[in-house]
Short mmCIF file of C-alpha atoms in Angstrom, two decimals:
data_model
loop_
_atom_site.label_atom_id
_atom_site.label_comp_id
_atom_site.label_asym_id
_atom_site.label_seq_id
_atom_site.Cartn_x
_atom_site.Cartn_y
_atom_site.Cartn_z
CA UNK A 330 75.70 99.44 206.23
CA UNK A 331 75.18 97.14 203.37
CA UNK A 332 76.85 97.51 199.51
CA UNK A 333 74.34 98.93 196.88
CA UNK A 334 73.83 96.04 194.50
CA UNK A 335 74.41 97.78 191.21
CA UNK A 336 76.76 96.15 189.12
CA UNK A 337 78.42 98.05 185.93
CA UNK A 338 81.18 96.39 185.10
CA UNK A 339 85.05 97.16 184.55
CA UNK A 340 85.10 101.23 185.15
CA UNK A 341 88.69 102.68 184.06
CA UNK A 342 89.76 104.74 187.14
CA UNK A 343 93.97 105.04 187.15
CA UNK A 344 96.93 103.60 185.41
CA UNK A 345 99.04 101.42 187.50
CA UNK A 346 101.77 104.27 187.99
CA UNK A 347 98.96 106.08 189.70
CA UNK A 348 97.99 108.70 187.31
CA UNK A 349 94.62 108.88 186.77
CA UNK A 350 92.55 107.46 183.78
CA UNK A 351 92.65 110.30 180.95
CA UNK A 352 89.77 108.77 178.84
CA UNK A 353 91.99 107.31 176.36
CA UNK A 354 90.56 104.23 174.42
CA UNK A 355 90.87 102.32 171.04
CA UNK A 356 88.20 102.33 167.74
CA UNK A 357 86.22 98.62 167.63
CA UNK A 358 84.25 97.14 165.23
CA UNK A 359 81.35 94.66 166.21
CA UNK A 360 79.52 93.12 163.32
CA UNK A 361 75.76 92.53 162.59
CA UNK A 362 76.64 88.70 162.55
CA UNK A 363 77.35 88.97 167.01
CA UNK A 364 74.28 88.19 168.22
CA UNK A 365 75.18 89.16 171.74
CA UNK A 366 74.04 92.65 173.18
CA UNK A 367 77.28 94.70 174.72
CA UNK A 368 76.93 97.35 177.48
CA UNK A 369 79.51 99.96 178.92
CA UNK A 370 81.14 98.13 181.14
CA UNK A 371 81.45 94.58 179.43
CA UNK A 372 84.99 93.10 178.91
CA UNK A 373 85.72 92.46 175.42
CA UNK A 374 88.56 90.47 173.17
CA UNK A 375 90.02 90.81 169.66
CA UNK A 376 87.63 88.07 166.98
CA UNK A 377 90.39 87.89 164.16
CA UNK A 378 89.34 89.90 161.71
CA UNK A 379 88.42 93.84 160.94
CA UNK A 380 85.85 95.91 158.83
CA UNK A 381 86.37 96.46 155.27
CA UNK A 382 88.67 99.74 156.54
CA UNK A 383 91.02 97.41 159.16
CA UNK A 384 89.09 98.17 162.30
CA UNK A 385 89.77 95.18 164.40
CA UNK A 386 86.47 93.15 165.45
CA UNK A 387 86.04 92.74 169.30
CA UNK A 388 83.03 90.56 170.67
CA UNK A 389 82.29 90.11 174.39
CA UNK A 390 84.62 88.83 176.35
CA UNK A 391 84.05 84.85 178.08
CA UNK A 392 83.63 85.38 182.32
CA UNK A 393 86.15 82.66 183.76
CA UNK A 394 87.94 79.69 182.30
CA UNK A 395 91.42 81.50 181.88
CA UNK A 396 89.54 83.81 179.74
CA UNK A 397 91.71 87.25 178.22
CA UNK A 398 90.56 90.07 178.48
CA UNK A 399 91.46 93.23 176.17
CA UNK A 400 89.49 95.64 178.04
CA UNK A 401 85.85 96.97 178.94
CA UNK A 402 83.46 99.11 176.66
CA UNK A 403 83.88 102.57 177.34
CA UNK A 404 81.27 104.07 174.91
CA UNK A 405 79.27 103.02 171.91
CA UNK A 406 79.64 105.29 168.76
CA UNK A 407 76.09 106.90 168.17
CA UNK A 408 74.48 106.88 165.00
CA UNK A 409 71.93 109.54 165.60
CA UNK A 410 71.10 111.46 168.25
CA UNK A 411 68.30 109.00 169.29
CA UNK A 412 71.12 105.99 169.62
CA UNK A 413 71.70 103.59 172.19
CA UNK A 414 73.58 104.03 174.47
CA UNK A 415 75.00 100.49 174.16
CA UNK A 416 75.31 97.76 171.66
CA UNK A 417 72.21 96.14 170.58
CA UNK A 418 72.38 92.37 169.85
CA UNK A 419 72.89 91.88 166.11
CA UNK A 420 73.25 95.65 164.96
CA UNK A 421 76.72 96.33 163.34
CA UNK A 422 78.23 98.96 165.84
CA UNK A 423 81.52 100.60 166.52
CA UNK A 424 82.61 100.89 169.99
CA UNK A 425 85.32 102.68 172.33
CA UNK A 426 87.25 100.47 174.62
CA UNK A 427 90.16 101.33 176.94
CA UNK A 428 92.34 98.95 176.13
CA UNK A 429 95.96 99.68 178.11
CA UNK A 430 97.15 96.74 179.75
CA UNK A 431 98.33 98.90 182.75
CA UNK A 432 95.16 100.76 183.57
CA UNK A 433 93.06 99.42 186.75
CA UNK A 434 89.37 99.19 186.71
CA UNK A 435 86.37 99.79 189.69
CA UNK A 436 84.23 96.60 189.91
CA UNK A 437 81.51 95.21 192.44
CA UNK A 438 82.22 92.33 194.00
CA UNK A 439 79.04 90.06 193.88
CA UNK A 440 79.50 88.35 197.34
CA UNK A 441 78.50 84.70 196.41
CA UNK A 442 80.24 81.97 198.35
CA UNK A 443 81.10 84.92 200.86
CA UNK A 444 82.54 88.46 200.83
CA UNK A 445 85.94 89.42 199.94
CA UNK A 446 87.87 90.80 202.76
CA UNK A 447 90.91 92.37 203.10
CA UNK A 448 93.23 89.80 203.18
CA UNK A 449 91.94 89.16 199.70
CA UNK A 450 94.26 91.78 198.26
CA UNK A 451 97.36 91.24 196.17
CA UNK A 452 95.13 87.40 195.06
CA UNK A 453 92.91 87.05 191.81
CA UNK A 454 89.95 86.26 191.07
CA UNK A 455 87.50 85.58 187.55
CA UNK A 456 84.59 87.44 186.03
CA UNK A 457 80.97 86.48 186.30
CA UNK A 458 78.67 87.61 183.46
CA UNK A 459 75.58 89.07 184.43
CA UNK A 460 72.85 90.88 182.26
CA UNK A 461 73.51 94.49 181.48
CA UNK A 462 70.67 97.29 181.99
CA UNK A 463 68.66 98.49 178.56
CA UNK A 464 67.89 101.24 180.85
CA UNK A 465 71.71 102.92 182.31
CA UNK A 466 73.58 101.32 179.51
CA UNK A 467 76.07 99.67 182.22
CA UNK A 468 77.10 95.99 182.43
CA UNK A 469 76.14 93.29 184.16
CA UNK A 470 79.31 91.74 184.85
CA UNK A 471 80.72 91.89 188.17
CA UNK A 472 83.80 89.92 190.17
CA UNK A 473 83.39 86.30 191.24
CA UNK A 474 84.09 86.57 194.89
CA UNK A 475 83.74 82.89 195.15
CA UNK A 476 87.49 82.21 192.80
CA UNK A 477 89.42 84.31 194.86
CA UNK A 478 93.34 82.31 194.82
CA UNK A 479 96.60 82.69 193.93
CA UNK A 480 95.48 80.88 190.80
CA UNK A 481 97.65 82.46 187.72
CA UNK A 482 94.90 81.72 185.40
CA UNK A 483 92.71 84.04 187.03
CA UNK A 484 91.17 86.98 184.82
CA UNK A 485 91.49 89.90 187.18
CA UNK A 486 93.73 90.71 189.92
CA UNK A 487 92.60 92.29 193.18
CA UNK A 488 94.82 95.58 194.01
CA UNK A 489 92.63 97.05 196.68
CA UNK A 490 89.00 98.44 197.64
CA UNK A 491 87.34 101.61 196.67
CA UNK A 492 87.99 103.92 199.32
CA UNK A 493 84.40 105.68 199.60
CA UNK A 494 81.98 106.55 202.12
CA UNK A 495 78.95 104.39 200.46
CA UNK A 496 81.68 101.23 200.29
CA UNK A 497 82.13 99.13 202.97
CA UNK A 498 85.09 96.46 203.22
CA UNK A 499 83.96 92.53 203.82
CA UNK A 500 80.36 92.87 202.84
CA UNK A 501 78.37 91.46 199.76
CA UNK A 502 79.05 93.83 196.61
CA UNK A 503 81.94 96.09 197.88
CA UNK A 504 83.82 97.75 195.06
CA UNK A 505 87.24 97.28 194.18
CA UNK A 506 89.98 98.01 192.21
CA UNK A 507 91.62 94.83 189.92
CA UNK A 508 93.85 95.02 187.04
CA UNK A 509 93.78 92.64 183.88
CA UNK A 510 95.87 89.61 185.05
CA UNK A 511 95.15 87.85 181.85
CA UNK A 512 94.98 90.93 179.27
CA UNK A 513 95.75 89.86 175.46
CA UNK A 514 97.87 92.36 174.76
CA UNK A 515 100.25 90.83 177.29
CA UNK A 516 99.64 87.26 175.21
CA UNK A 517 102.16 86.75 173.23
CA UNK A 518 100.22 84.20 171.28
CA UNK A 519 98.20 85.41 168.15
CA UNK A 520 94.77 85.00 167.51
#
């Protein structure tokens, strides 16, 4: 049976002692001045500064190069009822992200350069951006199958697969679980 190819992202599912996600996230700010469009789903990282009440500013989050990571979009603060349901490019929004270095996060797999197997878990791997849908809201970002090492520098870390019926082990665009290898609040260097 092959994967579904619909990527969404980092999806919150459990904290590392295994209770389960509660829904728990932190207040962002993302200017007018990012021109980049952010979707539920999409990794994000502090900018350095706040709104004029001391909300920090997040902006999207870089896929790969020893990027950190403070966590994924959760939800998008609606204006009006008639709101997107994410983060157009360029509109001054705020936005919910779950931000707890210890949760761990459901993520496809994209398959390029092979699928991840088994044997792939306990090893990390780096994010590849991809588009995110004007239509679900969700992100296009998804893991790159292709950097999975023992590599420290590695964004996400690999702590097992989704165990679900439509999810099948060692083919393109399984799901799996990862936790934030690099996450900033771990960083003990400032912005």
């Amino acid at each position: 049976m092959a994967n579904a190819n619909t990527p969404f992202g980092l999806r919150p599912v459990r904290h590392r002692s295994g209770a389960p996600y509660n829904g728990a996230a932190t207040r962002y700010f993302v200017p007018a001045s990012d021109s980049t469009a952010l979707y539920i789903g999409d990794p994000v990282i502090i900018a350095g500064s706040s709104d004029a009440d001391g909300v920090a500013t997040v902006t999207r989050a870089t896929a790969a190069g020893g990027a950190f990571l403070l966590g994924p979009v959760v939800s998008v603060e609606s204006e009006t009822r008639d709101s997107l349901t994410y983060r157009a490019a360029s509109t001054a929004r705020y936005v919910w992200v779950a931000d707890d270095p210890d949760l761990q996060f459901e993520i496809q797999e994209d398959g390029v350069g092979g699928a991840l197997a088994v044997t792939s878990v306990g090893q990390n791997v780096d994010l590849v951006a991809g588009t995110g849908s004007t239509v679900t809201g969700l992100s296009g970002f998804q893991a790159d199958s292709s950097t999975a090492a023992t590599t420290n520098t590695l964004q996400l870390r690999i702590m097992g697969f989704s165990r679900r019926i439509d999810n099948e082990v060692g083919n393109a665009n399984a799901k799996m679980l990862v936790s934030i290898n690099l996450h900033t609040l771990r960083n003990l260097t400032g912005i």
